[in-house]
Amino acid sequence: DAADDDELHSRARDFVSNAGTKTNASPPDLTVFADPLASFGLEMREPWAGMVTRGEKTTETRGYALPEALLFRPIALLAAPAAPRLPGDTKRAPEAFLPDAAPAGALTTVALVTFGSCVPYASKEAFADDFANHRVGPETAFGAWAGPGPGPSESGTPLFAWRVAEVLPLPTPAPSPAATRVLRSLFRLDADAE
């Protein structure tokens, strides 16, 4: 019914606005991404991480733009377990899995992924038409995205398509290195990470 749709859109809007944030700190310093000696990781829940690793998902959707300095730069794909769900709850927005300062081994590094572009979806229809690439169904929190706004049925929050340019699966998934959250689901990996 309409009340359920309003609740779903509200939860999706809140998720897109706050995805992966654990604190209400000031905006991050994005210049950290320009450091050529730093390595970064992207926290991603299953089953999405596996789908990217296998080449089944060629677009990652996020509620924020990929920092430009990370385009065409390999990023460690840090797989987190699937979000727990209550019976019958298919639309609850997933929450960040890692703490802001994640210890080594908190996740599994499954691949190196390189993104070649990052563009906002122009409309809910454009998002739906791109399903074959992003694989986010309407039964999920992101699938309930109402559009970029400013219409009455739209969320007013952008949703970005991070287009995968290359994926290099690790021959053997490895425990993730220690990492520090820099921007939502993006982490700077410990300097000792290989």
Short mmCIF file of N, CA and C in Angstrom, two decimals:
data_model
loop_
_atom_site.label_atom_id
_atom_site.label_comp_id
_atom_site.label_asym_id
_atom_site.label_seq_id
_atom_site.Cartn_x
_atom_site.Cartn_y
_atom_site.Cartn_z
N ASP A 1 0.82 -1.19 0.00
CA ASP A 1 0.00 0.00 0.00
C ASP A 1 0.87 1.26 0.00
N ALA A 2 0.26 2.42 -0.06
CA ALA A 2 1.00 3.68 -0.17
C ALA A 2 1.88 3.93 1.06
N ALA A 3 1.40 3.58 2.25
CA ALA A 3 2.21 3.79 3.47
C ALA A 3 3.47 2.94 3.43
N ASP A 4 3.35 1.68 2.97
CA ASP A 4 4.52 0.82 2.86
C ASP A 4 5.51 1.38 1.84
N ASP A 5 5.00 1.89 0.70
CA ASP A 5 5.86 2.49 -0.32
C ASP A 5 6.58 3.71 0.23
N ASP A 6 5.86 4.56 0.98
CA ASP A 6 6.49 5.74 1.58
C ASP A 6 7.59 5.34 2.55
N GLU A 7 7.33 4.32 3.38
CA GLU A 7 8.33 3.83 4.33
C GLU A 7 9.54 3.28 3.59
N LEU A 8 9.30 2.50 2.54
CA LEU A 8 10.38 1.92 1.76
C LEU A 8 11.23 3.02 1.13
N HIS A 9 10.58 4.03 0.52
CA HIS A 9 11.33 5.12 -0.10
C HIS A 9 12.10 5.93 0.94
N SER A 10 11.53 6.11 2.11
CA SER A 10 12.23 6.82 3.18
C SER A 10 13.47 6.05 3.61
N ARG A 11 13.35 4.73 3.79
CA ARG A 11 14.50 3.93 4.19
C ARG A 11 15.56 3.92 3.10
N ALA A 12 15.15 3.82 1.83
CA ALA A 12 16.11 3.84 0.73
C ALA A 12 16.81 5.18 0.66
N ARG A 13 16.07 6.28 0.84
CA ARG A 13 16.67 7.62 0.81
C ARG A 13 17.68 7.77 1.95
N ASP A 14 17.31 7.31 3.14
CA ASP A 14 18.24 7.39 4.27
C ASP A 14 19.47 6.55 4.01
N PHE A 15 19.28 5.36 3.41
CA PHE A 15 20.42 4.50 3.13
C PHE A 15 21.35 5.15 2.11
N VAL A 16 20.78 5.66 1.03
CA VAL A 16 21.60 6.29 0.00
C VAL A 16 22.32 7.50 0.57
N SER A 17 21.67 8.25 1.44
CA SER A 17 22.29 9.44 2.03
C SER A 17 23.37 9.09 3.04
N ASN A 18 23.21 7.98 3.75
CA ASN A 18 24.12 7.67 4.85
C ASN A 18 24.85 6.35 4.69
N ALA A 19 24.83 5.79 3.49
CA ALA A 19 25.39 4.45 3.28
C ALA A 19 26.81 4.34 3.80
N GLY A 20 26.99 3.40 4.67
CA GLY A 20 28.33 3.08 5.14
C GLY A 20 28.91 4.04 6.15
N THR A 21 28.18 5.04 6.56
CA THR A 21 28.76 5.95 7.53
C THR A 21 28.51 5.41 8.93
N LYS A 22 29.51 5.48 9.76
CA LYS A 22 29.38 5.03 11.14
C LYS A 22 29.44 6.23 12.09
N THR A 23 29.86 7.37 11.57
CA THR A 23 29.97 8.55 12.42
C THR A 23 29.38 9.74 11.70
N ASN A 24 29.16 10.81 12.41
CA ASN A 24 28.68 12.06 11.81
C ASN A 24 29.82 13.06 11.76
N ALA A 25 30.98 12.61 11.42
CA ALA A 25 32.17 13.46 11.37
C ALA A 25 32.06 14.46 10.23
N SER A 26 32.95 15.42 10.22
CA SER A 26 32.98 16.41 9.15
C SER A 26 33.31 15.71 7.83
N PRO A 27 33.03 16.37 6.70
CA PRO A 27 33.30 15.75 5.40
C PRO A 27 34.76 15.32 5.29
N PRO A 28 34.99 14.18 4.65
CA PRO A 28 36.36 13.67 4.56
C PRO A 28 37.22 14.50 3.62
N ASP A 29 38.51 14.43 3.83
CA ASP A 29 39.48 15.08 2.96
C ASP A 29 39.74 14.13 1.80
N LEU A 30 39.20 14.45 0.62
CA LEU A 30 39.31 13.56 -0.53
C LEU A 30 40.69 13.57 -1.16
N THR A 31 41.57 14.46 -0.73
CA THR A 31 42.92 14.47 -1.30
C THR A 31 43.69 13.20 -0.93
N VAL A 32 43.25 12.49 0.10
CA VAL A 32 43.92 11.25 0.49
C VAL A 32 43.91 10.26 -0.68
N PHE A 33 42.89 10.31 -1.53
CA PHE A 33 42.79 9.37 -2.64
C PHE A 33 43.82 9.65 -3.73
N ALA A 34 44.41 10.83 -3.73
CA ALA A 34 45.41 11.18 -4.74
C ALA A 34 46.80 10.63 -4.41
N ASP A 35 46.99 10.11 -3.21
CA ASP A 35 48.29 9.58 -2.80
C ASP A 35 48.60 8.33 -3.62
N PRO A 36 49.61 8.39 -4.51
CA PRO A 36 49.90 7.24 -5.37
C PRO A 36 50.47 6.04 -4.61
N LEU A 37 50.91 6.24 -3.39
CA LEU A 37 51.47 5.14 -2.60
C LEU A 37 50.43 4.45 -1.72
N ALA A 38 49.25 5.04 -1.62
CA ALA A 38 48.21 4.47 -0.76
C ALA A 38 47.39 3.43 -1.53
N SER A 39 46.96 2.42 -0.81
CA SER A 39 46.07 1.41 -1.37
C SER A 39 44.71 1.55 -0.71
N PHE A 40 43.67 1.26 -1.49
CA PHE A 40 42.31 1.43 -0.99
C PHE A 40 41.50 0.17 -1.20
N GLY A 41 40.48 0.01 -0.37
CA GLY A 41 39.58 -1.12 -0.48
C GLY A 41 38.14 -0.64 -0.46
N LEU A 42 37.28 -1.41 -1.10
CA LEU A 42 35.85 -1.12 -1.15
C LEU A 42 35.11 -2.25 -0.44
N GLU A 43 34.41 -1.90 0.62
CA GLU A 43 33.58 -2.86 1.35
C GLU A 43 32.33 -3.13 0.52
N MET A 44 32.04 -4.41 0.26
CA MET A 44 30.86 -4.77 -0.51
C MET A 44 30.27 -6.06 0.05
N ARG A 45 28.99 -6.05 0.30
CA ARG A 45 28.30 -7.22 0.82
C ARG A 45 28.17 -8.30 -0.26
N GLU A 46 28.08 -9.53 0.20
CA GLU A 46 27.68 -10.63 -0.67
C GLU A 46 26.15 -10.55 -0.82
N PRO A 47 25.59 -10.95 -1.91
CA PRO A 47 26.19 -11.66 -3.03
C PRO A 47 26.85 -10.75 -4.06
N TRP A 48 26.78 -9.43 -3.84
CA TRP A 48 27.28 -8.48 -4.85
C TRP A 48 28.77 -8.63 -5.11
N ALA A 49 29.58 -8.81 -4.05
CA ALA A 49 31.03 -8.93 -4.24
C ALA A 49 31.36 -10.13 -5.13
N GLY A 50 30.70 -11.23 -4.92
CA GLY A 50 30.92 -12.41 -5.75
C GLY A 50 30.50 -12.18 -7.18
N MET A 51 29.41 -11.45 -7.36
CA MET A 51 28.93 -11.17 -8.72
C MET A 51 29.91 -10.27 -9.47
N VAL A 52 30.49 -9.29 -8.79
CA VAL A 52 31.50 -8.44 -9.42
C VAL A 52 32.73 -9.29 -9.76
N THR A 53 33.17 -10.10 -8.83
CA THR A 53 34.35 -10.94 -9.02
C THR A 53 34.20 -11.87 -10.23
N ARG A 54 33.00 -12.42 -10.40
CA ARG A 54 32.74 -13.35 -11.51
C ARG A 54 32.40 -12.63 -12.82
N GLY A 55 32.30 -11.29 -12.80
CA GLY A 55 31.96 -10.55 -14.01
C GLY A 55 30.47 -10.50 -14.32
N GLU A 56 29.64 -10.93 -13.39
CA GLU A 56 28.19 -10.93 -13.59
C GLU A 56 27.58 -9.56 -13.31
N LYS A 57 28.26 -8.75 -12.54
CA LYS A 57 27.79 -7.40 -12.17
C LYS A 57 28.88 -6.45 -12.63
N THR A 58 28.58 -5.62 -13.63
CA THR A 58 29.58 -4.74 -14.21
C THR A 58 29.40 -3.28 -13.83
N THR A 59 28.40 -3.02 -13.00
CA THR A 59 28.16 -1.68 -12.49
C THR A 59 27.84 -1.78 -11.01
N GLU A 60 28.57 -1.04 -10.19
CA GLU A 60 28.27 -0.95 -8.76
C GLU A 60 27.47 0.31 -8.55
N THR A 61 26.41 0.26 -7.76
CA THR A 61 25.59 1.43 -7.48
C THR A 61 25.87 1.91 -6.07
N ARG A 62 26.08 3.20 -5.96
CA ARG A 62 26.37 3.82 -4.65
C ARG A 62 25.65 5.16 -4.57
N GLY A 63 25.43 5.60 -3.36
CA GLY A 63 24.78 6.88 -3.10
C GLY A 63 25.77 8.03 -3.07
N TYR A 64 26.96 7.82 -3.56
CA TYR A 64 27.98 8.86 -3.62
C TYR A 64 28.88 8.57 -4.81
N ALA A 65 29.50 9.61 -5.32
CA ALA A 65 30.38 9.45 -6.47
C ALA A 65 31.71 8.84 -6.05
N LEU A 66 32.26 8.01 -6.92
CA LEU A 66 33.61 7.50 -6.71
C LEU A 66 34.58 8.66 -6.84
N PRO A 67 35.46 8.88 -5.86
CA PRO A 67 36.43 9.97 -6.00
C PRO A 67 37.21 9.82 -7.32
N GLU A 68 37.33 10.93 -8.03
CA GLU A 68 37.96 10.92 -9.35
C GLU A 68 39.35 10.30 -9.33
N ALA A 69 40.09 10.49 -8.26
CA ALA A 69 41.45 9.95 -8.17
C ALA A 69 41.47 8.42 -8.16
N LEU A 70 40.31 7.78 -7.93
CA LEU A 70 40.26 6.32 -7.91
C LEU A 70 39.84 5.71 -9.25
N LEU A 71 39.47 6.56 -10.21
CA LEU A 71 39.15 6.03 -11.54
C LEU A 71 40.41 5.43 -12.16
N PHE A 72 40.26 4.29 -12.78
CA PHE A 72 41.35 3.57 -13.44
C PHE A 72 42.49 3.19 -12.48
N ARG A 73 42.13 3.00 -11.22
CA ARG A 73 43.10 2.61 -10.20
C ARG A 73 42.57 1.37 -9.49
N PRO A 74 43.34 0.28 -9.44
CA PRO A 74 42.85 -0.93 -8.78
C PRO A 74 42.51 -0.67 -7.30
N ILE A 75 41.38 -1.21 -6.90
CA ILE A 75 40.87 -1.10 -5.53
C ILE A 75 40.62 -2.53 -5.04
N ALA A 76 41.06 -2.85 -3.85
CA ALA A 76 40.79 -4.18 -3.29
C ALA A 76 39.30 -4.31 -3.01
N LEU A 77 38.71 -5.40 -3.46
CA LEU A 77 37.30 -5.67 -3.20
C LEU A 77 37.22 -6.49 -1.91
N LEU A 78 36.66 -5.87 -0.86
CA LEU A 78 36.58 -6.47 0.47
C LEU A 78 35.17 -7.04 0.67
N ALA A 79 35.04 -8.33 0.59
CA ALA A 79 33.74 -8.98 0.67
C ALA A 79 33.28 -9.11 2.12
N ALA A 80 32.07 -8.63 2.36
CA ALA A 80 31.42 -8.75 3.67
C ALA A 80 30.29 -9.77 3.55
N PRO A 81 29.93 -10.44 4.63
CA PRO A 81 28.83 -11.40 4.57
C PRO A 81 27.53 -10.71 4.14
N ALA A 82 26.64 -11.50 3.60
CA ALA A 82 25.32 -10.97 3.23
C ALA A 82 24.67 -10.37 4.47
N ALA A 83 23.90 -9.29 4.26
CA ALA A 83 23.22 -8.63 5.38
C ALA A 83 22.16 -9.57 5.95
N PRO A 84 22.12 -9.68 7.28
CA PRO A 84 21.08 -10.53 7.87
C PRO A 84 19.70 -9.91 7.60
N ARG A 85 18.75 -10.75 7.40
CA ARG A 85 17.39 -10.29 7.10
C ARG A 85 16.40 -10.97 8.04
N LEU A 86 15.36 -10.25 8.37
CA LEU A 86 14.26 -10.85 9.10
C LEU A 86 13.40 -11.61 8.10
N PRO A 87 12.70 -12.64 8.52
CA PRO A 87 11.84 -13.37 7.58
C PRO A 87 10.88 -12.42 6.88
N GLY A 88 10.86 -12.49 5.55
CA GLY A 88 9.96 -11.65 4.76
C GLY A 88 10.45 -10.23 4.54
N ASP A 89 11.58 -9.84 5.12
CA ASP A 89 12.10 -8.48 4.98
C ASP A 89 13.14 -8.45 3.86
N THR A 90 12.70 -8.13 2.65
CA THR A 90 13.61 -8.10 1.51
C THR A 90 14.08 -6.70 1.18
N LYS A 91 13.50 -5.67 1.81
CA LYS A 91 13.82 -4.31 1.41
C LYS A 91 14.57 -3.51 2.46
N ARG A 92 15.01 -4.17 3.54
CA ARG A 92 15.76 -3.45 4.56
C ARG A 92 17.12 -3.08 3.99
N ALA A 93 17.50 -1.84 4.17
CA ALA A 93 18.78 -1.38 3.66
C ALA A 93 19.92 -2.03 4.43
N PRO A 94 20.95 -2.53 3.71
CA PRO A 94 22.09 -3.11 4.42
C PRO A 94 22.85 -2.04 5.18
N GLU A 95 23.52 -2.45 6.22
CA GLU A 95 24.31 -1.53 7.03
C GLU A 95 25.79 -1.81 6.81
N ALA A 96 26.61 -0.83 7.13
CA ALA A 96 28.05 -1.03 7.02
C ALA A 96 28.44 -2.19 7.94
N PHE A 97 29.36 -3.01 7.48
CA PHE A 97 29.79 -4.16 8.25
C PHE A 97 31.03 -3.85 9.07
N LEU A 98 31.96 -3.14 8.48
CA LEU A 98 33.23 -2.86 9.14
C LEU A 98 33.14 -1.66 10.08
N PRO A 99 33.88 -1.69 11.16
CA PRO A 99 34.02 -0.47 11.98
C PRO A 99 34.92 0.52 11.24
N ASP A 100 34.97 1.75 11.70
CA ASP A 100 35.79 2.77 11.03
C ASP A 100 37.27 2.39 11.00
N ALA A 101 37.74 1.74 12.04
CA ALA A 101 39.11 1.22 12.08
C ALA A 101 38.98 -0.30 12.11
N ALA A 102 39.15 -0.93 10.95
CA ALA A 102 38.91 -2.36 10.82
C ALA A 102 40.20 -3.14 11.06
N PRO A 103 40.14 -4.16 11.88
CA PRO A 103 41.33 -4.98 12.11
C PRO A 103 41.62 -5.88 10.91
N ALA A 104 42.84 -6.33 10.81
CA ALA A 104 43.20 -7.29 9.76
C ALA A 104 42.31 -8.52 9.89
N GLY A 105 41.90 -9.05 8.74
CA GLY A 105 41.08 -10.25 8.73
C GLY A 105 39.61 -10.03 8.96
N ALA A 106 39.17 -8.78 9.06
CA ALA A 106 37.75 -8.51 9.31
C ALA A 106 36.88 -8.92 8.13
N LEU A 107 37.42 -8.85 6.93
CA LEU A 107 36.71 -9.25 5.72
C LEU A 107 37.62 -10.14 4.89
N THR A 108 37.15 -10.46 3.70
CA THR A 108 37.94 -11.27 2.78
C THR A 108 38.20 -10.46 1.52
N THR A 109 39.47 -10.34 1.14
CA THR A 109 39.82 -9.67 -0.11
C THR A 109 39.67 -10.70 -1.22
N VAL A 110 38.78 -10.41 -2.17
CA VAL A 110 38.45 -11.39 -3.21
C VAL A 110 38.95 -11.01 -4.60
N ALA A 111 39.23 -9.71 -4.81
CA ALA A 111 39.62 -9.28 -6.16
C ALA A 111 40.19 -7.88 -6.10
N LEU A 112 40.79 -7.47 -7.20
CA LEU A 112 41.12 -6.07 -7.44
C LEU A 112 40.15 -5.62 -8.53
N VAL A 113 39.46 -4.53 -8.27
CA VAL A 113 38.50 -4.01 -9.23
C VAL A 113 38.92 -2.60 -9.63
N THR A 114 38.80 -2.31 -10.91
CA THR A 114 39.13 -0.99 -11.44
C THR A 114 37.86 -0.43 -12.07
N PHE A 115 37.50 0.78 -11.67
CA PHE A 115 36.33 1.44 -12.24
C PHE A 115 36.77 2.42 -13.30
N GLY A 116 36.07 2.41 -14.45
CA GLY A 116 36.44 3.27 -15.56
C GLY A 116 35.62 4.53 -15.67
N SER A 117 34.47 4.57 -15.00
CA SER A 117 33.65 5.79 -15.01
C SER A 117 32.70 5.76 -13.83
N CYS A 118 32.18 6.93 -13.55
CA CYS A 118 31.20 7.09 -12.47
C CYS A 118 30.23 8.18 -12.92
N VAL A 119 28.98 7.79 -13.10
CA VAL A 119 27.97 8.75 -13.57
C VAL A 119 26.70 8.60 -12.73
N PRO A 120 26.00 9.71 -12.50
CA PRO A 120 24.73 9.60 -11.79
C PRO A 120 23.64 9.09 -12.73
N TYR A 121 22.71 8.32 -12.18
CA TYR A 121 21.55 7.92 -12.96
C TYR A 121 20.66 9.15 -13.14
N ALA A 122 20.19 9.37 -14.36
CA ALA A 122 19.38 10.54 -14.66
C ALA A 122 17.94 10.37 -14.18
N SER A 123 17.49 9.13 -14.03
CA SER A 123 16.10 8.90 -13.64
C SER A 123 15.95 7.48 -13.10
N LYS A 124 14.82 7.24 -12.48
CA LYS A 124 14.50 5.90 -11.99
C LYS A 124 14.42 4.94 -13.17
N GLU A 125 13.91 5.42 -14.29
CA GLU A 125 13.78 4.60 -15.48
C GLU A 125 15.17 4.20 -16.01
N ALA A 126 16.12 5.15 -16.02
CA ALA A 126 17.48 4.84 -16.48
C ALA A 126 18.11 3.78 -15.57
N PHE A 127 17.85 3.89 -14.28
CA PHE A 127 18.34 2.91 -13.33
C PHE A 127 17.74 1.53 -13.63
N ALA A 128 16.43 1.48 -13.82
CA ALA A 128 15.74 0.22 -14.12
C ALA A 128 16.26 -0.38 -15.43
N ASP A 129 16.47 0.46 -16.43
CA ASP A 129 16.95 -0.01 -17.73
C ASP A 129 18.36 -0.59 -17.66
N ASP A 130 19.12 -0.24 -16.62
CA ASP A 130 20.50 -0.68 -16.47
C ASP A 130 20.62 -1.94 -15.60
N PHE A 131 19.49 -2.59 -15.32
CA PHE A 131 19.47 -3.75 -14.42
C PHE A 131 20.48 -4.82 -14.83
N ALA A 132 20.60 -5.11 -16.11
CA ALA A 132 21.50 -6.17 -16.56
C ALA A 132 22.94 -5.92 -16.12
N ASN A 133 23.30 -4.66 -15.91
CA ASN A 133 24.66 -4.32 -15.47
C ASN A 133 24.80 -4.25 -13.96
N HIS A 134 23.82 -3.64 -13.27
CA HIS A 134 23.97 -3.47 -11.81
C HIS A 134 23.35 -4.59 -11.00
N ARG A 135 22.37 -5.31 -11.55
CA ARG A 135 21.76 -6.48 -10.92
C ARG A 135 21.06 -6.19 -9.60
N VAL A 136 20.66 -4.95 -9.38
CA VAL A 136 19.96 -4.57 -8.15
C VAL A 136 18.46 -4.58 -8.44
N GLY A 137 17.78 -5.58 -7.92
CA GLY A 137 16.36 -5.74 -8.19
C GLY A 137 15.48 -4.80 -7.39
N PRO A 138 14.23 -4.65 -7.83
CA PRO A 138 13.31 -3.73 -7.15
C PRO A 138 12.96 -4.17 -5.74
N GLU A 139 13.28 -5.41 -5.38
CA GLU A 139 12.96 -5.90 -4.03
C GLU A 139 14.00 -5.48 -3.00
N THR A 140 15.04 -4.78 -3.42
CA THR A 140 16.10 -4.36 -2.50
C THR A 140 15.97 -2.88 -2.16
N ALA A 141 16.73 -2.43 -1.16
CA ALA A 141 16.67 -1.02 -0.74
C ALA A 141 17.08 -0.08 -1.88
N PHE A 142 18.17 -0.39 -2.58
CA PHE A 142 18.57 0.47 -3.69
C PHE A 142 17.58 0.36 -4.83
N GLY A 143 16.99 -0.83 -5.02
CA GLY A 143 16.00 -1.00 -6.07
C GLY A 143 14.76 -0.15 -5.84
N ALA A 144 14.55 0.28 -4.62
CA ALA A 144 13.41 1.13 -4.29
C ALA A 144 13.73 2.61 -4.49
N TRP A 145 14.92 2.92 -5.00
CA TRP A 145 15.31 4.32 -5.22
C TRP A 145 14.25 5.00 -6.07
N ALA A 146 13.81 6.16 -5.64
CA ALA A 146 12.69 6.84 -6.27
C ALA A 146 13.10 7.82 -7.36
N GLY A 147 14.36 8.03 -7.58
CA GLY A 147 14.80 8.96 -8.61
C GLY A 147 15.53 10.14 -8.00
N PRO A 148 16.20 10.92 -8.86
CA PRO A 148 17.07 11.99 -8.36
C PRO A 148 16.35 13.25 -7.89
N GLY A 149 15.06 13.38 -8.12
CA GLY A 149 14.33 14.58 -7.70
C GLY A 149 14.24 15.58 -8.81
N PRO A 150 13.53 16.65 -8.65
CA PRO A 150 12.83 17.13 -7.45
C PRO A 150 11.35 16.79 -7.43
N GLY A 151 10.88 15.86 -8.26
CA GLY A 151 9.46 15.53 -8.30
C GLY A 151 8.95 14.95 -6.99
N PRO A 152 7.63 14.98 -6.77
CA PRO A 152 7.07 14.52 -5.50
C PRO A 152 7.28 13.03 -5.25
N SER A 153 7.45 12.23 -6.30
CA SER A 153 7.67 10.80 -6.09
C SER A 153 9.15 10.44 -6.14
N GLU A 154 10.02 11.43 -6.13
CA GLU A 154 11.45 11.18 -6.23
C GLU A 154 12.15 11.52 -4.92
N SER A 155 13.28 10.88 -4.68
CA SER A 155 13.97 11.02 -3.40
C SER A 155 14.78 12.30 -3.27
N GLY A 156 15.21 12.86 -4.40
CA GLY A 156 16.08 14.03 -4.35
C GLY A 156 17.52 13.67 -4.08
N THR A 157 17.81 12.39 -3.94
CA THR A 157 19.16 11.92 -3.65
C THR A 157 19.71 11.22 -4.89
N PRO A 158 20.90 11.59 -5.35
CA PRO A 158 21.44 10.92 -6.53
C PRO A 158 21.87 9.49 -6.24
N LEU A 159 21.92 8.70 -7.28
CA LEU A 159 22.45 7.34 -7.22
C LEU A 159 23.46 7.23 -8.35
N PHE A 160 24.64 6.73 -8.04
CA PHE A 160 25.73 6.71 -9.01
C PHE A 160 26.00 5.31 -9.53
N ALA A 161 26.36 5.25 -10.81
CA ALA A 161 26.78 4.02 -11.47
C ALA A 161 28.30 4.05 -11.57
N TRP A 162 28.95 3.15 -10.84
CA TRP A 162 30.39 2.99 -10.93
C TRP A 162 30.61 1.86 -11.94
N ARG A 163 31.10 2.18 -13.13
CA ARG A 163 31.26 1.20 -14.20
C ARG A 163 32.60 0.47 -14.07
N VAL A 164 32.53 -0.85 -14.00
CA VAL A 164 33.73 -1.67 -13.85
C VAL A 164 34.48 -1.71 -15.18
N ALA A 165 35.77 -1.40 -15.13
CA ALA A 165 36.63 -1.49 -16.31
C ALA A 165 37.39 -2.82 -16.33
N GLU A 166 37.75 -3.31 -15.13
CA GLU A 166 38.53 -4.55 -15.05
C GLU A 166 38.36 -5.16 -13.67
N VAL A 167 38.33 -6.49 -13.64
CA VAL A 167 38.31 -7.23 -12.38
C VAL A 167 39.39 -8.29 -12.46
N LEU A 168 40.23 -8.33 -11.43
CA LEU A 168 41.26 -9.37 -11.32
C LEU A 168 40.97 -10.17 -10.06
N PRO A 169 40.25 -11.30 -10.20
CA PRO A 169 39.98 -12.12 -9.01
C PRO A 169 41.29 -12.66 -8.43
N LEU A 170 41.37 -12.71 -7.12
CA LEU A 170 42.53 -13.31 -6.48
C LEU A 170 42.44 -14.83 -6.67
N PRO A 171 43.55 -15.48 -6.96
CA PRO A 171 43.51 -16.94 -7.11
C PRO A 171 42.99 -17.62 -5.85
N THR A 172 43.36 -17.06 -4.70
CA THR A 172 42.88 -17.53 -3.41
C THR A 172 42.48 -16.31 -2.59
N PRO A 173 41.18 -16.17 -2.28
CA PRO A 173 40.78 -15.03 -1.43
C PRO A 173 41.61 -15.01 -0.15
N ALA A 174 41.90 -13.80 0.30
CA ALA A 174 42.79 -13.63 1.46
C ALA A 174 42.14 -12.75 2.53
N PRO A 175 42.54 -12.92 3.78
CA PRO A 175 42.03 -12.03 4.83
C PRO A 175 42.37 -10.59 4.48
N SER A 176 41.44 -9.70 4.74
CA SER A 176 41.67 -8.29 4.44
C SER A 176 42.73 -7.71 5.38
N PRO A 177 43.49 -6.73 4.88
CA PRO A 177 44.45 -6.06 5.77
C PRO A 177 43.70 -5.11 6.72
N ALA A 178 44.40 -4.64 7.72
CA ALA A 178 43.81 -3.60 8.58
C ALA A 178 43.50 -2.40 7.69
N ALA A 179 42.42 -1.68 8.01
CA ALA A 179 41.98 -0.60 7.15
C ALA A 179 41.27 0.48 7.96
N THR A 180 41.28 1.69 7.42
CA THR A 180 40.62 2.83 8.06
C THR A 180 39.64 3.44 7.08
N ARG A 181 38.39 3.61 7.54
CA ARG A 181 37.36 4.21 6.68
C ARG A 181 37.75 5.64 6.33
N VAL A 182 37.67 5.95 5.04
CA VAL A 182 37.96 7.29 4.56
C VAL A 182 36.68 7.96 4.08
N LEU A 183 35.87 7.22 3.33
CA LEU A 183 34.63 7.76 2.77
C LEU A 183 33.64 6.61 2.64
N ARG A 184 32.62 6.63 3.47
CA ARG A 184 31.56 5.63 3.45
C ARG A 184 32.10 4.22 3.38
N SER A 185 32.04 3.56 2.22
CA SER A 185 32.51 2.17 2.13
C SER A 185 33.91 2.06 1.54
N LEU A 186 34.62 3.16 1.42
CA LEU A 186 35.99 3.16 0.93
C LEU A 186 36.96 3.27 2.10
N PHE A 187 37.96 2.38 2.11
CA PHE A 187 38.92 2.29 3.20
C PHE A 187 40.33 2.46 2.67
N ARG A 188 41.16 3.13 3.45
CA ARG A 188 42.59 3.15 3.16
C ARG A 188 43.17 1.92 3.85
N LEU A 189 43.89 1.11 3.06
CA LEU A 189 44.45 -0.12 3.59
C LEU A 189 45.74 0.16 4.32
N ASP A 190 46.03 -0.66 5.31
CA ASP A 190 47.24 -0.54 6.08
C ASP A 190 48.44 -0.51 5.15
N ALA A 191 49.44 0.28 5.48
CA ALA A 191 50.63 0.45 4.64
C ALA A 191 51.35 -0.87 4.41
N ASP A 192 51.16 -1.84 5.29
CA ASP A 192 51.84 -3.13 5.13
C ASP A 192 51.11 -4.06 4.17
N ALA A 193 49.92 -3.63 3.68
CA ALA A 193 49.15 -4.48 2.77
C ALA A 193 49.88 -4.62 1.44
N GLU A 194 49.78 -5.80 0.87
CA GLU A 194 50.42 -6.03 -0.43
C GLU A 194 49.43 -5.87 -1.53
#
